[in-house]
Each structure stands twice: as structure tokens, then as C-alpha cells.
Coordinates of C-alpha atoms and ligand atoms in Angstrom, one line a residue:
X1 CA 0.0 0.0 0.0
X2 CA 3.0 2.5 1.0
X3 CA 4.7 1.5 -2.3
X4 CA 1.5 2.3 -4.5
X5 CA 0.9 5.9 -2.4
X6 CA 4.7 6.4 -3.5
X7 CA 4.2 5.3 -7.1
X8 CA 0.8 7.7 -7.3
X9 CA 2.5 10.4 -5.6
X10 CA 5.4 10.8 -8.3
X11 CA 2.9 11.3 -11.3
X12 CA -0.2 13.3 -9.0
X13 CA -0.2 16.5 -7.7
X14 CA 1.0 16.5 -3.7
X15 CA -3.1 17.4 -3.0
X16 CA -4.8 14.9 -4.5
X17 CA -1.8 12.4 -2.8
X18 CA -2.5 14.3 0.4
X19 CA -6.3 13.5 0.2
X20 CA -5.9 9.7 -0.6
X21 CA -3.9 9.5 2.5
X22 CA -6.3 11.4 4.7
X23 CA -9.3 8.8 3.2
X24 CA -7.0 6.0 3.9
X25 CA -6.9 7.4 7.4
X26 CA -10.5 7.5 7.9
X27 CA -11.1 4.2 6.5
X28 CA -9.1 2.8 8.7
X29 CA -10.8 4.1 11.4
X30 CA -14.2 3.0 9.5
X31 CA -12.7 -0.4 9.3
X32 CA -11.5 -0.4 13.0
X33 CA -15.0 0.1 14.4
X34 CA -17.1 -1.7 12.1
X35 CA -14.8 -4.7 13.2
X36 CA -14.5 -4.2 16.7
X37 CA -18.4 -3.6 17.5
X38 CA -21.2 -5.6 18.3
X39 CA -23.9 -4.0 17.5
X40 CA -25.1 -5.0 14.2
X41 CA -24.5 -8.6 15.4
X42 CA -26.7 -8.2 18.3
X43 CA -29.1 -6.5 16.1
X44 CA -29.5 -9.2 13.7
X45 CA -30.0 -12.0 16.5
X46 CA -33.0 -9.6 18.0
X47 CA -34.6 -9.5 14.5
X48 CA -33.8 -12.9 13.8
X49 CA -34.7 -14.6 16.9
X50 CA -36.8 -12.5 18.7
X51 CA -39.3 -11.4 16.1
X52 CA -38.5 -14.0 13.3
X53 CA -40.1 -14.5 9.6
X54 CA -41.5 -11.0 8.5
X55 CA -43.6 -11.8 5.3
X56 CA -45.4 -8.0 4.6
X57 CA -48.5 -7.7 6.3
X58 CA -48.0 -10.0 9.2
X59 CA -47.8 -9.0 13.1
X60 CA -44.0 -9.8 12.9
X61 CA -43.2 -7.3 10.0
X62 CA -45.1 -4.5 11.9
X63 CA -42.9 -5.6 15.2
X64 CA -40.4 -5.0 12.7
X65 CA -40.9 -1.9 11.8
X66 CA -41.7 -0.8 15.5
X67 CA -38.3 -2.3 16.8
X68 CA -36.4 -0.7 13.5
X69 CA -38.1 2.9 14.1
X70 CA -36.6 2.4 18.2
X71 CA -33.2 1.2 17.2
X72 CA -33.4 4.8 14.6
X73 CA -34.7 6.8 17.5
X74 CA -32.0 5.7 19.7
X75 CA -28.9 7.0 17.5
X76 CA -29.4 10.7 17.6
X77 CA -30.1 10.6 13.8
X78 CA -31.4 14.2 12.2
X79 CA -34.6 12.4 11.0
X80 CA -36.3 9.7 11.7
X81 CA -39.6 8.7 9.9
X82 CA -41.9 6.1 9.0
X83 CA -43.5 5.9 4.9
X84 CA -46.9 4.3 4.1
X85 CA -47.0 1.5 2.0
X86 CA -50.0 -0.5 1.5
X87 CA -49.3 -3.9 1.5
X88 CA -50.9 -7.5 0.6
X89 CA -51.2 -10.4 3.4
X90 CA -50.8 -13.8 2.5
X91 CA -50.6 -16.2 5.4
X92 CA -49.5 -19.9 4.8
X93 CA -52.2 -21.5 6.6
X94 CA -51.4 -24.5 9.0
X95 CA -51.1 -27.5 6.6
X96 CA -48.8 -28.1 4.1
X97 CA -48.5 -31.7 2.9
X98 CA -47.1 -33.3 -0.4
X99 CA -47.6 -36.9 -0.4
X100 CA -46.9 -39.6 -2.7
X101 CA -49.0 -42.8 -3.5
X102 CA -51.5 -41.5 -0.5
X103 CA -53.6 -43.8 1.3
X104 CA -51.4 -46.9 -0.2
X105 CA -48.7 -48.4 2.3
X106 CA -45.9 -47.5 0.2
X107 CA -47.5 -43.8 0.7
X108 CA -44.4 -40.8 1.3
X109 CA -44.6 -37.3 2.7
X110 CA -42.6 -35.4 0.8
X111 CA -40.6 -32.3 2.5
X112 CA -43.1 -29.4 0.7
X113 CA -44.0 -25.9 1.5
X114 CA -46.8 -23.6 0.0
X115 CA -44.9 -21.1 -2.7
X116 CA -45.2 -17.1 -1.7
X117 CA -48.8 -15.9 -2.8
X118 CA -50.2 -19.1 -4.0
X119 CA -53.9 -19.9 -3.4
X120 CA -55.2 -22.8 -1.4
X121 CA -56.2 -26.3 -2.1
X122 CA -59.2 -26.2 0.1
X123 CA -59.2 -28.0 3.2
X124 CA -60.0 -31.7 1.6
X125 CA -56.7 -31.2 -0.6
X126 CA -56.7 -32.5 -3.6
X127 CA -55.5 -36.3 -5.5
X128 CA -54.3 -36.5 -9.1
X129 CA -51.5 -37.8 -11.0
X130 CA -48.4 -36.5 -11.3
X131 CA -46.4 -35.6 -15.0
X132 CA -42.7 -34.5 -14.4
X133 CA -41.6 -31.7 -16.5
X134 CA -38.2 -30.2 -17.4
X135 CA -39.4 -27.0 -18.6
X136 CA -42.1 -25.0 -20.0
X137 CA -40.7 -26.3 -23.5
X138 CA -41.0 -29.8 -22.5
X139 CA -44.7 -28.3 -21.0
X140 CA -46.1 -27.2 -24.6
X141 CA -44.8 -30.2 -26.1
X142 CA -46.7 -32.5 -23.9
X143 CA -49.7 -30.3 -24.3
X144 CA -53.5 -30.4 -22.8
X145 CA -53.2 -33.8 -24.1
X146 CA -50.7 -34.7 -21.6
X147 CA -51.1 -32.1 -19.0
X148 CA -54.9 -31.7 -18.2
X149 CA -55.8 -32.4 -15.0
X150 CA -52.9 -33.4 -13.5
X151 CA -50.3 -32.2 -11.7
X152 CA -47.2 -31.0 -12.8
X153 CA -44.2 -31.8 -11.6
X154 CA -40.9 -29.0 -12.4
X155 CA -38.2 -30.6 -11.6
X156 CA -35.3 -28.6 -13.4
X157 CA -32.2 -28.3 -10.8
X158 CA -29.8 -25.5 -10.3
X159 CA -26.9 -25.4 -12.7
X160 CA -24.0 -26.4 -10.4
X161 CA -21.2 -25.2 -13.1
X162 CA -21.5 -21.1 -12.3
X163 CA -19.3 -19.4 -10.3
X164 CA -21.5 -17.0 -8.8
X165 CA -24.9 -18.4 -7.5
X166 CA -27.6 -15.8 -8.2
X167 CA -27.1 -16.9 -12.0
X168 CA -27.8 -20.5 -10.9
X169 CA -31.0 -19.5 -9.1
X170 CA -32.0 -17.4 -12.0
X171 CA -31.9 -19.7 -14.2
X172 CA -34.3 -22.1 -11.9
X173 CA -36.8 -19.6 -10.0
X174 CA -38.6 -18.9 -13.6
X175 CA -40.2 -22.3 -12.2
X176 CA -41.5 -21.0 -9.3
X177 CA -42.4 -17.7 -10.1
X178 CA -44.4 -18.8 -13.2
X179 CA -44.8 -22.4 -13.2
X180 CA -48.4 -22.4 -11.7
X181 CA -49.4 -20.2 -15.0
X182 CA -47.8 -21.7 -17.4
X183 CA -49.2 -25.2 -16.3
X184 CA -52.3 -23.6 -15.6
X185 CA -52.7 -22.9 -19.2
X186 CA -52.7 -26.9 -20.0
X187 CA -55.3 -27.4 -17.5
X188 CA -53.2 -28.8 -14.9
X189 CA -55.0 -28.7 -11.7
X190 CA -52.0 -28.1 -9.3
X191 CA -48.0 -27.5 -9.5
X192 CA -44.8 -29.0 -7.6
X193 CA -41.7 -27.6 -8.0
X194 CA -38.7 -28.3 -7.0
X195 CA -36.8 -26.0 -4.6
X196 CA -35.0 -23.2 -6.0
X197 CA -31.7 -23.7 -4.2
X198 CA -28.2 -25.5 -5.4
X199 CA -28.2 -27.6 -2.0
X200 CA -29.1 -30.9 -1.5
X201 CA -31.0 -31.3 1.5
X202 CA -34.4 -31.9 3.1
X203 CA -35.6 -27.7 3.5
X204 CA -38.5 -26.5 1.1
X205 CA -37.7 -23.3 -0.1
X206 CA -40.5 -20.8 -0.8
X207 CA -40.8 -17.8 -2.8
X208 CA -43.5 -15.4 -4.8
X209 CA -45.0 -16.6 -7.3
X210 CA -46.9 -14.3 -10.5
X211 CA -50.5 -15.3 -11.8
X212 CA -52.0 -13.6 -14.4
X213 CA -55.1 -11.9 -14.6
X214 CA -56.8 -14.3 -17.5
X215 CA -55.4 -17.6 -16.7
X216 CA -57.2 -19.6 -13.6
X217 CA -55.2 -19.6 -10.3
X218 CA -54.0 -23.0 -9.1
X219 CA -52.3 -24.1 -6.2
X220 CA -48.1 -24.2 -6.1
X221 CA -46.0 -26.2 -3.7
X222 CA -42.2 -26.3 -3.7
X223 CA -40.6 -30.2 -2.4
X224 CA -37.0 -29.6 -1.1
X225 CA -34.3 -30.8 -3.9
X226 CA -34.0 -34.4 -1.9
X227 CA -36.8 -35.2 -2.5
X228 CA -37.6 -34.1 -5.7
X229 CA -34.8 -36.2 -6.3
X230 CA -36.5 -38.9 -5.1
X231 CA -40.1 -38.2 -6.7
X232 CA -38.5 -38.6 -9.8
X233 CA -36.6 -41.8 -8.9
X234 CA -40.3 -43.1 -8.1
X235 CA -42.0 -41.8 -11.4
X236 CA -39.2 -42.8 -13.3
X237 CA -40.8 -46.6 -12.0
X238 CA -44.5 -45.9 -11.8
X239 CA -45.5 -43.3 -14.4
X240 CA -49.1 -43.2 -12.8
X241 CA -48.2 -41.8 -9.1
X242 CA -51.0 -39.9 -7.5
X243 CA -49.9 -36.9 -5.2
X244 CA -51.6 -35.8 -2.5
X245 CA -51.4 -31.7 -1.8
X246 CA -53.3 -29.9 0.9
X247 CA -52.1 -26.4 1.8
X248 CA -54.3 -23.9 3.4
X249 CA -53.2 -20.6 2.7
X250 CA -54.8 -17.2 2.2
X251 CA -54.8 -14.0 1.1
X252 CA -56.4 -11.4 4.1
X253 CA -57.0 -7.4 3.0
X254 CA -54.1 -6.1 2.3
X255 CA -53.0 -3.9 5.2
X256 CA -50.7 -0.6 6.0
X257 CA -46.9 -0.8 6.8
X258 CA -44.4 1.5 6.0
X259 CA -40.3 1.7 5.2
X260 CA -38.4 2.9 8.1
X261 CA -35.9 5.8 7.3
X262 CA -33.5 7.7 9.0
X263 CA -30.7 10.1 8.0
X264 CA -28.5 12.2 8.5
X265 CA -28.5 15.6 6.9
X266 CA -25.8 17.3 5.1
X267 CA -23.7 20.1 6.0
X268 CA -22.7 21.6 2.6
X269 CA -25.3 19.9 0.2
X270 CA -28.6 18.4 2.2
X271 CA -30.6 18.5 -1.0
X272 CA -28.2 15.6 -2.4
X273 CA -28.8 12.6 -1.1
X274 CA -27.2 8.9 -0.7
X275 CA -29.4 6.4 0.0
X276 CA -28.3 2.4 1.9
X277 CA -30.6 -0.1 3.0
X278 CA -32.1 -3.5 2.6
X279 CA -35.3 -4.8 3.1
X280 CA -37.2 -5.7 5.9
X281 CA -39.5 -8.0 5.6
X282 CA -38.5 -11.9 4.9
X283 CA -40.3 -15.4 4.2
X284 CA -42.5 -16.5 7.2
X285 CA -40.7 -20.2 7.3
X286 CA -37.4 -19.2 8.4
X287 CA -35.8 -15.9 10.5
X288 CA -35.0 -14.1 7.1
X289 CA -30.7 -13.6 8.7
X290 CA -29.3 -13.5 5.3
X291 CA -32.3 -12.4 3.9
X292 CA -32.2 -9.4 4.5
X293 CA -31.9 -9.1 8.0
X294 CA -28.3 -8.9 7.5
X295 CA -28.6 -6.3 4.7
X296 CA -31.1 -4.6 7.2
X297 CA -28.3 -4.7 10.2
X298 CA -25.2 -3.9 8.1
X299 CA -26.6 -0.4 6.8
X300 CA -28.4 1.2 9.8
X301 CA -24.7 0.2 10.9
X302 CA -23.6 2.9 8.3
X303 CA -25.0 5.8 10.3
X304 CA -23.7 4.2 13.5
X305 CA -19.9 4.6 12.3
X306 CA -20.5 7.7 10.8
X307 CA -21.9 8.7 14.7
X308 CA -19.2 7.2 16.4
X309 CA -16.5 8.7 14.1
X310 CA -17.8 12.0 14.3
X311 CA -18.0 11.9 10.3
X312 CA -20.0 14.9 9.1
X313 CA -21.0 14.1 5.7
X314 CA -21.6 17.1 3.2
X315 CA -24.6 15.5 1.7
X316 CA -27.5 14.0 3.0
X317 CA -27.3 9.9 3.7
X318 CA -30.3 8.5 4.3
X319 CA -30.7 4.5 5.7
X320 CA -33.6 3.2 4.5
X321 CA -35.4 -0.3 5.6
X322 CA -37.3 -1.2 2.7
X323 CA -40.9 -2.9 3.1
X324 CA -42.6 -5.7 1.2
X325 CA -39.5 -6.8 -1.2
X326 CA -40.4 -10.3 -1.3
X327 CA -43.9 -10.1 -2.6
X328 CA -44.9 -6.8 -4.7
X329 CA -41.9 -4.3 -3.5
X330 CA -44.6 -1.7 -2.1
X331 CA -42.3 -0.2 -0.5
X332 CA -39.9 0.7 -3.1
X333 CA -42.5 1.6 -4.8
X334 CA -43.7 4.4 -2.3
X335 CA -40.1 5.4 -1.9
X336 CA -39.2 5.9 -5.5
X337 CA -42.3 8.1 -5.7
X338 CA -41.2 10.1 -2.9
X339 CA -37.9 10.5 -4.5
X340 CA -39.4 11.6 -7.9
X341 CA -41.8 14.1 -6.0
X342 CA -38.8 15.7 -4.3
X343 CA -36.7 16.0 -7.2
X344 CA -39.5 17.3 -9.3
X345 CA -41.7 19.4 -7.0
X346 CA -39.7 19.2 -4.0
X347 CA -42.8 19.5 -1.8
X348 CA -44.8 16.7 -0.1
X349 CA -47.6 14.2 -1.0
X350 CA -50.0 13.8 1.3
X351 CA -53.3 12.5 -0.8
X352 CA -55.1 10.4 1.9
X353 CA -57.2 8.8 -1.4
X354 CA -54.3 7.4 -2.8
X355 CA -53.0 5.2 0.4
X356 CA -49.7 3.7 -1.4
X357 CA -48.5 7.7 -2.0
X358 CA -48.9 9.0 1.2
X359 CA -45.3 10.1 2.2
X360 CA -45.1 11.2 5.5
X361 CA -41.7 13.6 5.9
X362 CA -41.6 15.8 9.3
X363 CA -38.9 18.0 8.0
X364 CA -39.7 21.0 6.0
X365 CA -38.8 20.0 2.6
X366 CA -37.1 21.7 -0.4
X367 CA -35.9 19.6 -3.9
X368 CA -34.0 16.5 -3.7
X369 CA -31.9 14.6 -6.0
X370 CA -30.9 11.3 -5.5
X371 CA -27.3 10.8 -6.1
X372 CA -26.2 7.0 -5.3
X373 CA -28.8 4.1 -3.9
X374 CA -26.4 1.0 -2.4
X375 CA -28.4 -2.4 -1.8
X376 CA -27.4 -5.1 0.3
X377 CA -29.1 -7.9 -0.2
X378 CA -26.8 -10.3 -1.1
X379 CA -26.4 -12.1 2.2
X380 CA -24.4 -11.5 4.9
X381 CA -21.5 -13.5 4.0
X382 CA -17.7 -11.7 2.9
X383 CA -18.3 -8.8 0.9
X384 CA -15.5 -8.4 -2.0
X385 CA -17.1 -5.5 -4.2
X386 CA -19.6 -3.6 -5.5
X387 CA -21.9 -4.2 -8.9
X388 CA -22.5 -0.8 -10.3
X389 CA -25.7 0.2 -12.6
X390 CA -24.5 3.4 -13.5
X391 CA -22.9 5.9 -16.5
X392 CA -19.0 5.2 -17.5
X393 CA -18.6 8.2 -16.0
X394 CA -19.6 7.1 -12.5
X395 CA -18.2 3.6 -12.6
X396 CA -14.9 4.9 -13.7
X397 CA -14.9 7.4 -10.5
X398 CA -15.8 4.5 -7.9
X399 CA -12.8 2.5 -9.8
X400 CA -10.3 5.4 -9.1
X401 CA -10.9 4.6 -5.2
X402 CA -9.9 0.5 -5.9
X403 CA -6.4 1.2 -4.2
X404 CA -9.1 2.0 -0.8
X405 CA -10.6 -0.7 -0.8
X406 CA -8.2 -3.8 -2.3
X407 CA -6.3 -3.8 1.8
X408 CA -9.8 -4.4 3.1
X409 CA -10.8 -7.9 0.7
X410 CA -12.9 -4.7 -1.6
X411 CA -11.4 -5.8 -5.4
X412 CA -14.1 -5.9 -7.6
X413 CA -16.1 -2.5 -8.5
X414 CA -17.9 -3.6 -11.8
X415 CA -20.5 -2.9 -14.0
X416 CA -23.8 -4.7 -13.5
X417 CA -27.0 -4.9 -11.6
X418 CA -27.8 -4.1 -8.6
X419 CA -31.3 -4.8 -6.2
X420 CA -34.8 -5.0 -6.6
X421 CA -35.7 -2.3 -4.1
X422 CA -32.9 0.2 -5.0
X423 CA -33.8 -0.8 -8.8
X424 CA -37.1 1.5 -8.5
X425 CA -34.8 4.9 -8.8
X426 CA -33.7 3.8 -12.1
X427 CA -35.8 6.5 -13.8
X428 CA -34.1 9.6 -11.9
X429 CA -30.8 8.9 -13.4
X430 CA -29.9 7.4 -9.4
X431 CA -26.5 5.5 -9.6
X432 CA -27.6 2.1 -8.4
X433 CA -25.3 0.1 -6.5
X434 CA -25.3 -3.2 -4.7
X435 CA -22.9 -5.3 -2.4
X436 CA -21.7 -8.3 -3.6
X437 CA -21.1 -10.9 -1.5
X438 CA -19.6 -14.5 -1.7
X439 CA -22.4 -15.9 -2.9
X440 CA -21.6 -19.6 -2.7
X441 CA -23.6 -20.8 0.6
X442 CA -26.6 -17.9 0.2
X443 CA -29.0 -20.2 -1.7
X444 CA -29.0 -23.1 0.6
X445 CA -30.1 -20.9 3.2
X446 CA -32.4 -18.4 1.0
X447 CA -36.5 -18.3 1.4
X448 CA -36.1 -21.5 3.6
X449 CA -36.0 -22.5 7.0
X450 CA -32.3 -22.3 7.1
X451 CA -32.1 -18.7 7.0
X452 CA -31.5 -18.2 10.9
X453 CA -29.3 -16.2 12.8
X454 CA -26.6 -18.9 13.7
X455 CA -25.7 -19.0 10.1
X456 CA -24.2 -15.5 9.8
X457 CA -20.7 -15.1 10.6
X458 CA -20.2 -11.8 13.3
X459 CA -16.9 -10.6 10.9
X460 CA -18.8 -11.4 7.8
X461 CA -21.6 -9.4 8.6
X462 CA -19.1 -6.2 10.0
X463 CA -16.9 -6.7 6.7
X464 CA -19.8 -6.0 4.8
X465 CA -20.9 -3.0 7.3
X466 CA -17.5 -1.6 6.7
X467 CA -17.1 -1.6 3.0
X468 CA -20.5 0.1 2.8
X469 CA -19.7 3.3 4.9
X470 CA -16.2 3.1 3.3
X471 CA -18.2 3.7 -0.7
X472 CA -20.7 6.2 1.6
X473 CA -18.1 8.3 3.1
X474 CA -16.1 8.5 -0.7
X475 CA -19.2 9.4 -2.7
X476 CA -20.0 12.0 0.2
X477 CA -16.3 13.5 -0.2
X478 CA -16.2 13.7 -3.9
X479 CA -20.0 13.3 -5.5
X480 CA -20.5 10.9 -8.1
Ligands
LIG1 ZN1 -33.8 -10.4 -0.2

């Protein structure tokens, strides 16, 4: 590191050498207390454990959003408020069973769990035969013909031979997401699907799931990758299994919740603002650690070093715990119309007939831009970079700090996307930015009930704390 600040310092000007020093200082110091404090940790085992799965709408998420709005109030932050968001309320229901071959001897439960958002069976559950699919070509070609009345089977596993995960699972959560459609359109009565992760192991993994408006609704159950494994194994012997489903979930009015936001204002340049969060809410089967508790933990952490550190930032930086990313992204809807009111009007929204816009800001506001929006929502595993959705421009400046990051595992600032929630600020010209975390252990944990608190690693979690102040405090210093 000396040996590179010697190298730069020949062909820069002594100033801009000067500066890099003085940022290498208070990085250090960044680092230093992001690794040596407990907070976040003891944050994420209270979310985790002591209020649990958060799926929008539910009594847990609005615990959530209670405890979050405490742990804001508690910081000495410049503002701290709470944003409506209506929000949809699906609740699992009791039962869940898969079973194959049911009331026979040979008869097997199968480890199953509904999918996010899917409709019901009814309480008698319903019997039909099973047809194992690849994918939806494999679907059309077997036609009403085949399909009609029976229910399909998607049993398509995770692509093992990709480096980075989230390409794996996108590859495989088409499946889940539309599966129930697509079969729908055959006339099956009912889908299966296998779980959506790269493990192999007994946990169901759920998920959302889309139905369209024109095509009829039916049910959608997701067996963990064992024993879909094992389901094919049978039909591969017996083409004419019945399955058994029963799942008893429902859809209740949808209900009002809010993003939690807290910030700290600028000195020089309030009106610009850099926005860091994850979101709040998470699947109802497991404690929703890497998802996203971590992500939720790791950026209110942000304003805590900045506190701590005495670090005045020149512009505004604003934390913000998103609601409802899992199902419809309410929240990041009603945030990203906040954002475009301030930046366009600069003056608030407060139309109680329109209950998804109603922004609630207790500070007198003027115009607001929205310079940078960082996600986390990776996982809480080792951080080593950021994915920028940005112009050359700004991806070029974020690369000219690499030599601030690299001592701290930070090596790989690239183009690409970046979150869901963040995503919605794409149309004010926002540089979007996500951490990128080691990726290989996320999806054996994701959407299942894996994802607890014991599987998060306390320096993990910090490193990835760290490296987000460290790209909040440069893009304060110099704009992007
Ligand atoms: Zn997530």
C-alpha cells in the first residue's frame, strides 16, 4: 500500500496524494470500528430470533418496523420517519403436505412448502396424477393432451457449473415464479416444484410466485431438492403416481406498513442525497438472517460509524429499511415516488385517497436529488465488491478509489445490476449500487427455514458493514 501511495504520488499532484492519504486514514478508522463492535451482530440475532419470519403484512413485520423505528430513535439521527406502503397479506395457513402414493402403504410425505402468494387447495386437498416436467418447452410439447388435470411436476435443478450463484438460481426460479401459469394454461389442476436452491437437502424453499389476470389460479408447492430427487426416482418406476397436496393458505386485505428511514443531513449539500438499506421483511418459514436481516443490520450500521466517528457528511445519507421486497416491492414503490416528487416538486404528497402515496416527511422539505442508492441484499457472508448500474462516467470514479478498498478484501467494482428495491430509482438517473457478496452458501439458506441467525458469521456481517460506509463516506467527499 505505501509502495502504490509512493508510485501515485510521483505522477499526482501532492493534493490529490494528500487526500488519498487522509481517506486511507478514515477508513481505517471505518474499518477499525465496524470490526470491533457488536452492534449490528446483536441486532440481527434480535430481528432474527426475537421477532423472526417478517412476510409484509403479518404481526411480525409490523414488530419490525416498531423495533427498527426504536433502534433509529436511539442514534441521535437528524430524521427519523416512517413511509406508508399498502401492502398484501398472504398467510401460509397450518397444513402443508405433499404426499406420494396417499392412502397406499408404500405412501411418502414429501418435505413441501406452500410457494409465496399461492392460493389454497381447500381444506380436503386435492389427489391427481403427477407428469414431471423439465421445462415449459418440455410443457407445450406435452400439451393439454398430456397435462390436463394433473399435476405438474418442475423438476429442473440449479446449474451447479457457475461461479456465482444468483445466476444458478436465476436460471431455476422462472419455475416457481411462473410455473403455476404456465401449467395452468394446459389445464393442470395443481403445481410442484422443486426447490430453487443448489443444495441438496431436506428444506422446502418458498418464494413469490406471479398469476396472471386471464389464466385460472391453481395451487403451487415447492418439495426440497431431496426429495424431488426422489419423486423422480419413483415416477421414473410408476409413471401413474397420485400426489396428494393440501395447503391452506390465504390472502387477508391487504393492510398498512411502512419503510423505516432515518438520515443524516448534510452540511454543505442536504438536498443531495445517498441512499443504503435492505429490506425488511422476509419469508415467514425461516428468520429471514441473510435475507435481509443482514442487509437490514449492516446499513443502519452505516450511520452508526458515521456517529461514532464524528464523520459529518456534506450531503445528506439516508438509511432506509425497505418494506414488502419479497412479494410486490410496495415499498420501493412508495419510496421511489417520494424520490421523484422531491426531485420534481420538492414538496410533499399527502393524498389520503391514494394510500400507497402518502409520504409522510416531518422535516420542511425543499428539492432532492438522488445521487447514489447502495443495496445489500446479497447475504451476509464476505463482501469483496460492488456491482454498479451506472454511467462510465460514475463507474470509472468508484474504480479510481480500488487502491481504498483492495487492503480491506474490496477488489471488484464492476458494472452490473444491482437490487430490486434500490432498482425503483432507475428512472431519476440514481447510480444504483449493490454489495456483492460471496455468494456460494446464500441459496442453501435463501427463502427456507435455514435462514437463521446462527448462520451469519459476526466478521462477515461487519466486513460488509465496513465496505458500505467506506463507498458512503467517498461518494459523500467527492460526489458521483
Ligand atoms: Zn432479499
Amino acid at each position: 500500500m505505501i509502495r502504490t501511495i509512493i508510485v501515485f504520488c510521483l505522477f499526482f499532484p501532492f493534493f490529490i496524494c494528500h487526500s488519498q492519504t487522509n481517506d486511507s486514514v478514515v477508513i481505517r478508522k471505518l474499518f477499525n470500528e465496524a470490526l470491533s463492535d457488536h452492534t449490528s451482530y446483536k441486532n440481527l440475532e434480535f430481528l432474527c430470533t426475537r421477532i423472526g419470519g417478517r412476510i409484509c403484512g403479518s404481526p411480525q413485520a409490523e414488530k419490525a418496523v416498531q423495533w427498527t423505528k426504536e433502534v433509529l430513535d436511539g442514534m441521535d439521527l437528524d430524521t427519523v420517519f416512517l413511509q406508508e406502503c399498502k401492502v398484501r397479506y398472504w398467510v401460509r395457513g397450518e397444513t402443508e403436505e405433499v404426499i406420494v402414493n396417499p392412502g397406499k402403504k408404500s405412501s411418502i410425505r414429501l418435505n413441501a412448502c406452500a410457494v409465496g402468494g399461492t392460493v389454497g387447495t381447500g381444506e380436503k386437498g386435492i389427489t391427481a396424477n403427477v407428469i414431471e416436467v423439465y421445462d415449459f418447452e418440455e410443457l407445450k410439447k406435452l400439451g393439454k393432451d398430456e397435462i390436463e388435470g394433473k399435476i405438474v411436476f418442475f423438476n429442473h435443478p440449479a446449474n451447479p457449473a457457475v461461479y456465482y450463484t444468483f445466476e444458478a438460481y436465476g436460471g431455476v426460479a422462472k419455475y416457481r415464479v411462473y410455473g403455476a401459469t404456465e401449467a395452468a394454461k394446459y389445464g393442470a389442476i395443481a403445481v410442484v416444484v422443486r426447490s430453487a436452491t443448489l443444495a441438496h437437502d431436506d428444506y422446502p424453499h418458498t418464494g413469490i410466485l406471479h398469476y396472471a389476470d386471464t389464466i385460472k389460479q391453481i395451487p403451487a408447492m415447492a418439495v426440497s431438492t431431496n426429495d424431488a430427487d426422489k419423486l423422480s426416482k419413483q415416477l421414473k418406476q410408476d409413471s401413474g403416481l397420485n400426489l396428494f397436496l393440501r395447503l391452506t393458505s390465504t390472502e387477508q386485505p391487504e393492510t398498512m406498513s411502512h419503510n423505516i428511514i432515518g438520515e443524516i443531513r448534510g452540511t454543505e449539500f442536504p438536498e443531495e442525497v445517498i441512499v443504503f438499506g435492505g429490506h425488511l421483511d422476509a419469508w415467514d418459514n425461516g428468520q429471514g438472517a441473510h435475507d435481509d436481516g443482514a442487509g437490514i443490520v449492516q446499513t443502519i450500521e452505516v450511520l452508526r460509524l458515521f456517529k461514532t466517528l464524528g464523520i459529518k457528511p456534506k450531503r445528506t445519507i439516508r438509511f432506509v429499511a425497505f418494506m414488502d421486497e419479497e412479494m410486490d416491492q410496495r415499498g420501493a414503490k412508495a419510496y421511489a415516488a417520494y424520490a421523484k416528487q422531491m426531485l420534481d416538486n420538492g414538496y410533499l404528497i399527502l393524498d389520503k385517497n391514494n394510500a400507497s402515496s402518502i409520504i409522510q416527511h416531518p422535516v420542511s422539505a425543499g428539492f432532492e436529488s438522488h445521487l447514489a442508492a447502495i443495496e445489500a441484499d446479497r447475504g451476509g457472508s464476505t463482501p469483496f465488491g460492488f456491482s454498479i448500474d451506472g454511467t462510465d462516467e460514475q463507474l470509472q470514479k468508484i474504480k479510481s478509489w480500488k487502491d481504498l478498498f483492495y487492503p480491506y478484501g474490496i477488489y471488484s467494482l464492476e458494472k452490473g445490476g444491482s437490487g430490486v428495491d434500490v432498482g425503483k430509482l432507475k428512472p431519476l438517473g440514481t447510480a444504483l449500487i449493490a454489495l456483492v457478496t460471496d455468494s456460494q452458501r446464500y441459496f442453501d439458506y435463501h427463502h427456507s427455514p435455514n435462514d437463521t441467525f446462527d448462520k451469519v458469521n459476526q466478521r462477515e456481517l461487519q466486513l460488509g458493514s465496513f465496505s458500505i460506509a467506506a463507498l458512503v463516506f467517498l461518494i459523500d467527499k467527492y460526489g458521483l
